[in-house]
Amino acid sequence: AVRTDAESSTIRAGTNDVTFTIRPTATLPAGTVVTISRLTGTQTPDNTKLPVTGQSAAVFGGTGAWTQATGSLVLTVAGSQSVSSSTDTVVTIRLLNRAEAQSPVRPTIVASGTEPVLQDSMSADILGAAS
């Protein structure tokens, strides 16, 4: 499975476009819930409709549910969509880095639906605000 993450900025209190690339070992059908966790330390407030952009935004209906305290992004595969096991699904969210320096974190990803098909760590540490 492919599961990479990248960020656009480590500047304290700066906007940070965080991009996730996902390619599970089995196709994830409509209704599957994909949770990316451990995105902690941001200043981005809770948002049940956090904009999701990127080439595959429509796969998740263009939004996700963001919870600041837990650093969790919950994406639901939209009706008539799927996350393919043969091509990359690429989405981006915009977060606000914390104002103080922080060590980077390694996000995790879990997909659940009719059966759990993906549970792993992403490929890189991110959200480290420069000191």
Short mmCIF file of N, CA, C and O in Angstrom, two decimals:
data_model
loop_
_atom_site.label_atom_id
_atom_site.label_comp_id
_atom_site.label_asym_id
_atom_site.label_seq_id
_atom_site.Cartn_x
_atom_site.Cartn_y
_atom_site.Cartn_z
N ALA A 1 0.85 -1.19 0.00
CA ALA A 1 0.00 0.00 0.00
C ALA A 1 0.88 1.24 0.00
O ALA A 1 1.90 1.28 0.67
N VAL A 2 0.46 2.24 -0.75
CA VAL A 2 1.15 3.53 -0.77
C VAL A 2 0.46 4.43 0.24
O VAL A 2 -0.76 4.52 0.27
N ARG A 3 1.20 5.10 1.08
CA ARG A 3 0.64 6.04 2.04
C ARG A 3 1.72 7.06 2.35
O ARG A 3 2.55 6.84 3.22
N THR A 4 1.73 8.15 1.61
CA THR A 4 2.74 9.18 1.81
C THR A 4 2.08 10.47 2.26
O THR A 4 0.89 10.70 2.02
N ASP A 5 2.88 11.30 2.91
CA ASP A 5 2.42 12.61 3.34
C ASP A 5 3.53 13.61 3.11
O ASP A 5 4.71 13.27 3.13
N ALA A 6 3.14 14.85 2.85
CA ALA A 6 4.10 15.93 2.62
C ALA A 6 3.46 17.23 3.07
O ALA A 6 2.23 17.35 3.08
N GLU A 7 4.30 18.19 3.43
CA GLU A 7 3.77 19.47 3.88
C GLU A 7 4.45 20.61 3.14
O GLU A 7 5.54 20.43 2.59
N SER A 8 3.81 21.78 3.16
CA SER A 8 4.34 22.92 2.42
C SER A 8 5.14 23.88 3.29
O SER A 8 5.87 24.72 2.76
N SER A 9 5.01 23.81 4.62
CA SER A 9 5.65 24.80 5.48
C SER A 9 5.92 24.26 6.88
O SER A 9 5.10 23.53 7.43
N THR A 10 7.05 24.67 7.44
CA THR A 10 7.33 24.40 8.86
C THR A 10 7.42 25.71 9.64
O THR A 10 7.87 25.73 10.77
N ILE A 11 6.97 26.80 9.05
CA ILE A 11 7.02 28.11 9.69
C ILE A 11 5.98 28.16 10.81
O ILE A 11 4.81 27.82 10.61
N ARG A 12 6.42 28.62 11.99
CA ARG A 12 5.50 28.73 13.12
C ARG A 12 4.36 29.67 12.77
O ARG A 12 4.57 30.73 12.19
N ALA A 13 3.14 29.27 13.11
CA ALA A 13 1.91 30.03 12.87
C ALA A 13 1.63 30.25 11.39
O ALA A 13 0.81 31.09 11.03
N GLY A 14 2.29 29.51 10.53
CA GLY A 14 2.08 29.64 9.08
C GLY A 14 1.08 28.62 8.56
O GLY A 14 0.87 27.57 9.16
N THR A 15 0.45 28.95 7.43
CA THR A 15 -0.44 27.97 6.81
C THR A 15 0.40 26.85 6.22
O THR A 15 1.51 27.07 5.75
N ASN A 16 -0.13 25.66 6.28
CA ASN A 16 0.60 24.47 5.89
C ASN A 16 -0.33 23.58 5.07
O ASN A 16 -1.30 23.04 5.60
N ASP A 17 -0.05 23.47 3.78
CA ASP A 17 -0.83 22.57 2.93
C ASP A 17 -0.24 21.17 3.07
O ASP A 17 0.90 20.93 2.67
N VAL A 18 -1.03 20.28 3.65
CA VAL A 18 -0.58 18.92 3.92
C VAL A 18 -1.24 18.00 2.88
O VAL A 18 -2.46 17.97 2.76
N THR A 19 -0.40 17.27 2.14
CA THR A 19 -0.88 16.41 1.07
C THR A 19 -0.69 14.95 1.44
O THR A 19 0.38 14.56 1.90
N PHE A 20 -1.73 14.17 1.20
CA PHE A 20 -1.71 12.74 1.47
C PHE A 20 -1.91 11.99 0.16
O PHE A 20 -2.80 12.33 -0.62
N THR A 21 -1.10 10.97 -0.06
CA THR A 21 -1.24 10.09 -1.21
C THR A 21 -1.54 8.70 -0.67
O THR A 21 -0.78 8.17 0.13
N ILE A 22 -2.65 8.15 -1.13
CA ILE A 22 -3.13 6.87 -0.62
C ILE A 22 -3.35 5.91 -1.80
O ILE A 22 -3.95 6.29 -2.80
N ARG A 23 -2.86 4.70 -1.66
CA ARG A 23 -3.19 3.62 -2.60
C ARG A 23 -3.27 2.33 -1.78
O ARG A 23 -2.25 1.69 -1.50
N PRO A 24 -4.48 1.94 -1.38
CA PRO A 24 -4.63 0.75 -0.54
C PRO A 24 -4.37 -0.52 -1.35
O PRO A 24 -4.33 -0.52 -2.57
N THR A 25 -4.24 -1.62 -0.65
CA THR A 25 -4.02 -2.91 -1.31
C THR A 25 -5.32 -3.46 -1.90
O THR A 25 -5.28 -4.32 -2.77
N ALA A 26 -6.46 -2.97 -1.42
CA ALA A 26 -7.77 -3.34 -1.97
C ALA A 26 -8.58 -2.07 -2.14
O ALA A 26 -8.46 -1.14 -1.33
N THR A 27 -9.40 -2.00 -3.17
CA THR A 27 -10.21 -0.82 -3.42
C THR A 27 -11.14 -0.55 -2.24
O THR A 27 -11.75 -1.47 -1.69
N LEU A 28 -11.25 0.74 -1.86
CA LEU A 28 -12.14 1.15 -0.77
C LEU A 28 -13.42 1.68 -1.40
O LEU A 28 -13.40 2.69 -2.10
N PRO A 29 -14.56 1.03 -1.17
CA PRO A 29 -15.81 1.44 -1.80
C PRO A 29 -16.45 2.66 -1.12
O PRO A 29 -16.02 3.08 -0.03
N ALA A 30 -17.49 3.19 -1.76
CA ALA A 30 -18.26 4.29 -1.19
C ALA A 30 -18.70 3.92 0.22
O ALA A 30 -19.04 2.77 0.51
N GLY A 31 -18.66 4.90 1.12
CA GLY A 31 -19.05 4.69 2.51
C GLY A 31 -17.90 4.32 3.42
O GLY A 31 -18.04 4.39 4.65
N THR A 32 -16.75 3.94 2.85
CA THR A 32 -15.59 3.62 3.68
C THR A 32 -15.12 4.88 4.38
O THR A 32 -15.05 5.96 3.79
N VAL A 33 -14.79 4.76 5.64
CA VAL A 33 -14.29 5.88 6.44
C VAL A 33 -12.78 5.76 6.54
O VAL A 33 -12.26 4.73 6.98
N VAL A 34 -12.09 6.82 6.12
CA VAL A 34 -10.63 6.88 6.20
C VAL A 34 -10.28 7.92 7.25
O VAL A 34 -10.66 9.09 7.13
N THR A 35 -9.57 7.50 8.30
CA THR A 35 -9.19 8.41 9.38
C THR A 35 -7.68 8.57 9.40
O THR A 35 -6.94 7.58 9.50
N ILE A 36 -7.24 9.81 9.30
CA ILE A 36 -5.82 10.14 9.42
C ILE A 36 -5.66 10.84 10.76
O ILE A 36 -6.31 11.85 11.02
N SER A 37 -4.85 10.25 11.63
CA SER A 37 -4.70 10.72 13.01
C SER A 37 -3.28 11.16 13.30
O SER A 37 -2.38 10.95 12.50
N ARG A 38 -3.11 11.72 14.50
CA ARG A 38 -1.82 12.19 15.02
C ARG A 38 -1.34 13.45 14.31
O ARG A 38 -0.15 13.74 14.29
N LEU A 39 -2.27 14.23 13.75
CA LEU A 39 -1.93 15.52 13.15
C LEU A 39 -2.05 16.59 14.24
O LEU A 39 -2.79 17.56 14.13
N THR A 40 -1.32 16.38 15.32
CA THR A 40 -1.49 17.19 16.53
C THR A 40 -0.62 18.44 16.52
O THR A 40 0.39 18.52 15.82
N GLY A 41 -1.05 19.41 17.34
CA GLY A 41 -0.26 20.62 17.55
C GLY A 41 -0.60 21.76 16.61
O GLY A 41 0.08 22.78 16.61
N THR A 42 -1.65 21.64 15.81
CA THR A 42 -2.00 22.74 14.92
C THR A 42 -2.91 23.74 15.63
O THR A 42 -3.46 23.45 16.70
N GLN A 43 -3.09 24.89 15.03
CA GLN A 43 -4.03 25.90 15.53
C GLN A 43 -5.34 25.86 14.75
O GLN A 43 -6.18 26.74 14.90
N THR A 44 -5.53 24.87 13.91
CA THR A 44 -6.74 24.76 13.09
C THR A 44 -7.91 24.31 13.97
O THR A 44 -7.86 23.22 14.54
N PRO A 45 -8.96 25.15 14.10
CA PRO A 45 -10.09 24.77 14.95
C PRO A 45 -10.92 23.65 14.34
O PRO A 45 -10.85 23.38 13.14
N ASP A 46 -11.72 23.01 15.20
CA ASP A 46 -12.63 21.95 14.73
C ASP A 46 -13.45 22.45 13.55
O ASP A 46 -13.87 23.61 13.52
N ASN A 47 -13.68 21.57 12.58
CA ASN A 47 -14.43 21.94 11.39
C ASN A 47 -15.01 20.65 10.80
O ASN A 47 -14.26 19.80 10.34
N THR A 48 -16.33 20.53 10.82
CA THR A 48 -16.96 19.32 10.29
C THR A 48 -16.93 19.29 8.76
O THR A 48 -17.22 18.26 8.17
N LYS A 49 -16.58 20.41 8.14
CA LYS A 49 -16.50 20.47 6.68
C LYS A 49 -15.20 21.15 6.26
O LYS A 49 -15.19 22.10 5.48
N LEU A 50 -14.08 20.63 6.76
CA LEU A 50 -12.77 21.16 6.38
C LEU A 50 -12.58 20.92 4.89
O LEU A 50 -12.74 19.78 4.42
N PRO A 51 -12.26 21.96 4.11
CA PRO A 51 -12.08 21.76 2.67
C PRO A 51 -10.95 20.77 2.36
O PRO A 51 -9.87 20.83 2.95
N VAL A 52 -11.24 19.86 1.46
CA VAL A 52 -10.27 18.90 0.94
C VAL A 52 -10.10 19.23 -0.53
O VAL A 52 -11.06 19.30 -1.28
N THR A 53 -8.85 19.48 -0.93
CA THR A 53 -8.56 19.84 -2.32
C THR A 53 -7.64 18.78 -2.92
O THR A 53 -7.34 17.78 -2.29
N GLY A 54 -7.18 19.03 -4.12
CA GLY A 54 -6.28 18.10 -4.77
C GLY A 54 -7.01 17.31 -5.84
O GLY A 54 -8.24 17.35 -5.96
N GLN A 55 -6.25 16.56 -6.61
CA GLN A 55 -6.80 15.86 -7.77
C GLN A 55 -7.88 14.85 -7.42
O GLN A 55 -8.71 14.52 -8.25
N SER A 56 -7.91 14.37 -6.18
CA SER A 56 -8.89 13.34 -5.80
C SER A 56 -9.91 13.84 -4.78
O SER A 56 -10.58 13.04 -4.13
N ALA A 57 -10.06 15.16 -4.64
CA ALA A 57 -10.96 15.71 -3.63
C ALA A 57 -12.38 15.18 -3.75
O ALA A 57 -13.05 14.91 -2.75
N ALA A 58 -12.86 14.97 -4.98
CA ALA A 58 -14.24 14.50 -5.20
C ALA A 58 -14.47 13.11 -4.62
O ALA A 58 -15.60 12.77 -4.26
N VAL A 59 -13.42 12.33 -4.49
CA VAL A 59 -13.55 10.99 -3.92
C VAL A 59 -14.15 11.07 -2.52
O VAL A 59 -14.91 10.21 -2.09
N PHE A 60 -13.82 12.15 -1.80
CA PHE A 60 -14.30 12.34 -0.43
C PHE A 60 -15.33 13.46 -0.34
O PHE A 60 -15.58 13.99 0.74
N GLY A 61 -15.92 13.85 -1.46
CA GLY A 61 -16.94 14.88 -1.45
C GLY A 61 -16.43 16.28 -1.18
O GLY A 61 -17.20 17.18 -0.88
N GLY A 62 -15.12 16.48 -1.27
CA GLY A 62 -14.54 17.81 -1.12
C GLY A 62 -14.40 18.32 0.30
O GLY A 62 -13.93 19.44 0.51
N THR A 63 -14.79 17.52 1.30
CA THR A 63 -14.63 17.94 2.69
C THR A 63 -14.30 16.76 3.58
O THR A 63 -14.52 15.60 3.21
N GLY A 64 -13.79 17.08 4.76
CA GLY A 64 -13.53 16.07 5.78
C GLY A 64 -13.86 16.66 7.14
O GLY A 64 -14.01 17.88 7.27
N ALA A 65 -13.98 15.84 8.14
CA ALA A 65 -14.27 16.30 9.50
C ALA A 65 -12.95 16.39 10.27
O ALA A 65 -12.25 15.39 10.42
N TRP A 66 -12.62 17.59 10.74
CA TRP A 66 -11.38 17.85 11.44
C TRP A 66 -11.65 18.06 12.92
O TRP A 66 -12.54 18.82 13.30
N THR A 67 -10.85 17.39 13.78
CA THR A 67 -10.91 17.58 15.22
C THR A 67 -9.54 18.00 15.71
O THR A 67 -8.58 17.22 15.63
N GLN A 68 -9.44 19.24 16.19
CA GLN A 68 -8.14 19.80 16.59
C GLN A 68 -7.51 19.05 17.76
O GLN A 68 -6.32 18.73 17.72
N ALA A 69 -8.28 18.78 18.81
CA ALA A 69 -7.71 18.20 20.03
C ALA A 69 -7.01 16.87 19.77
O ALA A 69 -5.97 16.59 20.35
N THR A 70 -7.59 16.07 18.89
CA THR A 70 -7.00 14.76 18.60
C THR A 70 -6.15 14.77 17.33
O THR A 70 -5.48 13.78 17.03
N GLY A 71 -6.20 15.87 16.58
CA GLY A 71 -5.46 15.94 15.32
C GLY A 71 -5.92 14.90 14.33
O GLY A 71 -5.14 14.25 13.67
N SER A 72 -7.26 14.74 14.24
CA SER A 72 -7.83 13.69 13.39
C SER A 72 -8.61 14.29 12.22
O SER A 72 -9.39 15.22 12.40
N LEU A 73 -8.40 13.72 11.07
CA LEU A 73 -9.16 14.05 9.87
C LEU A 73 -9.93 12.81 9.46
O LEU A 73 -9.33 11.75 9.24
N VAL A 74 -11.25 12.93 9.37
CA VAL A 74 -12.09 11.81 8.97
C VAL A 74 -12.66 12.10 7.59
O VAL A 74 -13.34 13.11 7.39
N LEU A 75 -12.33 11.23 6.66
CA LEU A 75 -12.79 11.34 5.28
C LEU A 75 -13.70 10.16 4.98
O LEU A 75 -13.36 9.02 5.32
N THR A 76 -14.82 10.41 4.32
CA THR A 76 -15.73 9.34 3.95
C THR A 76 -15.79 9.26 2.43
O THR A 76 -16.03 10.28 1.76
N VAL A 77 -15.56 8.08 1.89
CA VAL A 77 -15.62 7.89 0.44
C VAL A 77 -17.05 8.17 0.00
O VAL A 77 -18.00 7.56 0.49
N ALA A 78 -17.20 9.15 -0.91
CA ALA A 78 -18.51 9.61 -1.35
C ALA A 78 -19.24 8.56 -2.19
O ALA A 78 -18.61 7.66 -2.76
N GLY A 79 -20.57 8.69 -2.25
CA GLY A 79 -21.38 7.79 -3.06
C GLY A 79 -20.91 7.77 -4.50
O GLY A 79 -20.49 8.79 -5.03
N SER A 80 -20.91 6.62 -5.10
CA SER A 80 -20.46 6.35 -6.48
C SER A 80 -18.96 6.59 -6.68
O SER A 80 -18.48 6.60 -7.80
N GLN A 81 -18.21 6.77 -5.61
CA GLN A 81 -16.76 6.95 -5.68
C GLN A 81 -16.07 5.74 -5.04
O GLN A 81 -16.71 4.94 -4.36
N SER A 82 -14.75 5.66 -5.22
CA SER A 82 -13.95 4.64 -4.54
C SER A 82 -12.51 5.11 -4.49
O SER A 82 -12.12 6.00 -5.23
N VAL A 83 -11.75 4.53 -3.58
CA VAL A 83 -10.31 4.75 -3.51
C VAL A 83 -9.68 3.55 -4.17
O VAL A 83 -9.75 2.43 -3.65
N SER A 84 -9.08 3.77 -5.32
CA SER A 84 -8.56 2.69 -6.14
C SER A 84 -7.30 2.06 -5.56
O SER A 84 -6.47 2.75 -4.95
N SER A 85 -7.18 0.78 -5.78
CA SER A 85 -5.95 0.07 -5.39
C SER A 85 -4.93 0.07 -6.53
O SER A 85 -3.82 -0.43 -6.37
N SER A 86 -5.30 0.64 -7.68
CA SER A 86 -4.39 0.63 -8.83
C SER A 86 -3.83 2.01 -9.19
O SER A 86 -2.93 2.10 -10.01
N THR A 87 -4.38 3.08 -8.59
CA THR A 87 -3.86 4.42 -8.83
C THR A 87 -3.80 5.19 -7.52
O THR A 87 -4.51 4.84 -6.56
N ASP A 88 -3.00 6.24 -7.49
CA ASP A 88 -2.88 7.07 -6.29
C ASP A 88 -4.12 7.94 -6.12
O ASP A 88 -4.64 8.51 -7.09
N THR A 89 -4.58 8.06 -4.89
CA THR A 89 -5.60 9.02 -4.51
C THR A 89 -4.87 10.11 -3.73
O THR A 89 -4.24 9.82 -2.71
N VAL A 90 -4.92 11.35 -4.24
CA VAL A 90 -4.13 12.45 -3.67
C VAL A 90 -5.07 13.56 -3.21
O VAL A 90 -5.86 14.08 -4.00
N VAL A 91 -4.98 13.91 -1.92
CA VAL A 91 -5.79 14.99 -1.36
C VAL A 91 -4.92 15.90 -0.50
O VAL A 91 -3.90 15.47 0.04
N THR A 92 -5.37 17.15 -0.38
CA THR A 92 -4.64 18.16 0.39
C THR A 92 -5.60 18.86 1.34
O THR A 92 -6.74 19.15 0.97
N ILE A 93 -5.12 19.14 2.55
CA ILE A 93 -5.86 19.97 3.50
C ILE A 93 -4.95 21.11 3.92
O ILE A 93 -3.72 20.99 3.86
N ARG A 94 -5.54 22.20 4.34
CA ARG A 94 -4.76 23.35 4.83
C ARG A 94 -4.92 23.45 6.33
O ARG A 94 -6.04 23.57 6.84
N LEU A 95 -3.80 23.37 7.04
CA LEU A 95 -3.78 23.51 8.48
C LEU A 95 -2.95 24.73 8.87
O LEU A 95 -2.14 25.21 8.07
N LEU A 96 -3.13 25.21 10.09
CA LEU A 96 -2.35 26.33 10.61
C LEU A 96 -1.38 25.78 11.64
O LEU A 96 -1.80 25.23 12.68
N ASN A 97 -0.08 25.91 11.36
CA ASN A 97 0.93 25.41 12.29
C ASN A 97 0.82 26.13 13.63
O ASN A 97 0.38 27.28 13.70
N ARG A 98 1.27 25.46 14.66
CA ARG A 98 1.24 26.07 15.99
C ARG A 98 2.22 27.22 16.06
O ARG A 98 3.17 27.29 15.28
N ALA A 99 2.01 28.14 16.99
CA ALA A 99 2.83 29.34 17.11
C ALA A 99 4.18 29.04 17.77
O ALA A 99 5.16 29.76 17.54
N GLU A 100 4.23 28.00 18.59
CA GLU A 100 5.46 27.62 19.26
C GLU A 100 6.15 26.49 18.49
O GLU A 100 5.51 25.76 17.77
N ALA A 101 7.45 26.36 18.72
CA ALA A 101 8.18 25.26 18.09
C ALA A 101 7.62 23.93 18.60
O ALA A 101 7.17 23.83 19.74
N GLN A 102 7.60 22.93 17.74
CA GLN A 102 7.19 21.59 18.16
C GLN A 102 7.92 20.57 17.31
O GLN A 102 8.29 20.83 16.17
N SER A 103 8.11 19.42 17.89
CA SER A 103 8.72 18.31 17.16
C SER A 103 7.70 17.78 16.15
O SER A 103 6.50 17.80 16.41
N PRO A 104 8.17 17.28 15.02
CA PRO A 104 7.24 16.73 14.03
C PRO A 104 6.57 15.46 14.53
O PRO A 104 7.05 14.81 15.46
N VAL A 105 5.46 15.11 13.89
CA VAL A 105 4.69 13.93 14.25
C VAL A 105 4.57 13.01 13.04
O VAL A 105 4.69 13.44 11.90
N ARG A 106 4.33 11.74 13.29
CA ARG A 106 4.12 10.75 12.22
C ARG A 106 2.65 10.36 12.21
O ARG A 106 2.19 9.63 13.07
N PRO A 107 1.88 10.85 11.24
CA PRO A 107 0.46 10.50 11.18
C PRO A 107 0.24 9.02 10.94
O PRO A 107 1.10 8.32 10.40
N THR A 108 -0.94 8.56 11.33
CA THR A 108 -1.37 7.19 11.05
C THR A 108 -2.64 7.25 10.21
O THR A 108 -3.34 8.26 10.19
N ILE A 109 -2.93 6.15 9.51
CA ILE A 109 -4.12 6.08 8.67
C ILE A 109 -4.82 4.75 8.91
O ILE A 109 -4.17 3.72 9.02
N VAL A 110 -6.15 4.83 9.01
CA VAL A 110 -6.97 3.63 9.18
C VAL A 110 -8.17 3.78 8.25
O VAL A 110 -8.78 4.85 8.18
N ALA A 111 -8.50 2.74 7.53
CA ALA A 111 -9.70 2.72 6.70
C ALA A 111 -10.61 1.63 7.24
O ALA A 111 -10.16 0.52 7.51
N SER A 112 -11.88 1.97 7.41
CA SER A 112 -12.81 0.97 7.91
C SER A 112 -14.14 1.11 7.19
O SER A 112 -14.53 2.19 6.77
N GLY A 113 -14.78 0.01 7.03
CA GLY A 113 -16.07 -0.05 6.35
C GLY A 113 -16.63 -1.42 6.58
O GLY A 113 -16.73 -1.87 7.72
N THR A 114 -16.92 -2.12 5.51
CA THR A 114 -17.43 -3.48 5.66
C THR A 114 -16.38 -4.40 6.26
O THR A 114 -16.70 -5.35 6.93
N GLU A 115 -15.12 -4.09 6.00
CA GLU A 115 -14.01 -4.82 6.63
C GLU A 115 -12.79 -3.92 6.67
O GLU A 115 -12.58 -3.11 5.77
N PRO A 116 -11.98 -3.99 7.73
CA PRO A 116 -10.80 -3.14 7.80
C PRO A 116 -9.78 -3.58 6.74
O PRO A 116 -9.45 -4.74 6.64
N VAL A 117 -9.34 -2.62 5.93
CA VAL A 117 -8.43 -2.97 4.85
C VAL A 117 -7.12 -2.20 4.89
O VAL A 117 -6.22 -2.51 4.14
N LEU A 118 -7.03 -1.22 5.76
CA LEU A 118 -5.81 -0.42 5.81
C LEU A 118 -5.61 0.10 7.21
O LEU A 118 -6.52 0.66 7.80
N GLN A 119 -4.43 -0.11 7.75
CA GLN A 119 -4.07 0.44 9.05
C GLN A 119 -2.56 0.50 9.09
O GLN A 119 -1.89 -0.53 9.09
N ASP A 120 -2.02 1.73 9.10
CA ASP A 120 -0.57 1.87 9.02
C ASP A 120 -0.17 3.29 9.37
O ASP A 120 -1.00 4.17 9.53
N SER A 121 1.14 3.52 9.43
CA SER A 121 1.68 4.86 9.59
C SER A 121 1.93 5.45 8.21
O SER A 121 2.18 4.73 7.25
N MET A 122 1.88 6.78 8.13
CA MET A 122 2.23 7.46 6.90
C MET A 122 3.74 7.40 6.76
O MET A 122 4.45 6.87 7.61
N SER A 123 4.28 7.95 5.68
CA SER A 123 5.69 7.76 5.36
C SER A 123 6.65 8.74 5.99
O SER A 123 7.84 8.46 6.07
N ALA A 124 6.15 9.91 6.44
CA ALA A 124 7.09 10.94 6.91
C ALA A 124 6.54 11.67 8.13
O ALA A 124 5.34 11.74 8.34
N ASP A 125 7.45 12.24 8.91
CA ASP A 125 7.08 13.11 10.02
C ASP A 125 6.75 14.48 9.46
O ASP A 125 7.46 14.99 8.58
N ILE A 126 5.67 15.10 9.97
CA ILE A 126 5.26 16.42 9.52
C ILE A 126 4.80 17.26 10.70
O ILE A 126 4.77 16.80 11.83
N LEU A 127 4.41 18.49 10.43
CA LEU A 127 3.87 19.45 11.40
C LEU A 127 4.87 19.84 12.47
O LEU A 127 4.49 20.24 13.57
N GLY A 128 6.15 19.77 12.17
CA GLY A 128 7.16 20.27 13.09
C GLY A 128 7.36 21.75 12.84
O GLY A 128 7.80 22.14 11.78
N ALA A 129 6.94 22.57 13.80
CA ALA A 129 7.11 24.02 13.64
C ALA A 129 8.55 24.38 14.00
O ALA A 129 9.06 23.99 15.05
N ALA A 130 9.20 25.10 13.11
CA ALA A 130 10.61 25.44 13.29
C ALA A 130 10.82 26.24 14.56
O ALA A 130 9.98 27.02 14.97
N SER A 131 11.98 26.03 15.18
CA SER A 131 12.26 26.75 16.42
C SER A 131 12.93 28.08 16.14
O SER A 131 13.27 28.41 15.06
#
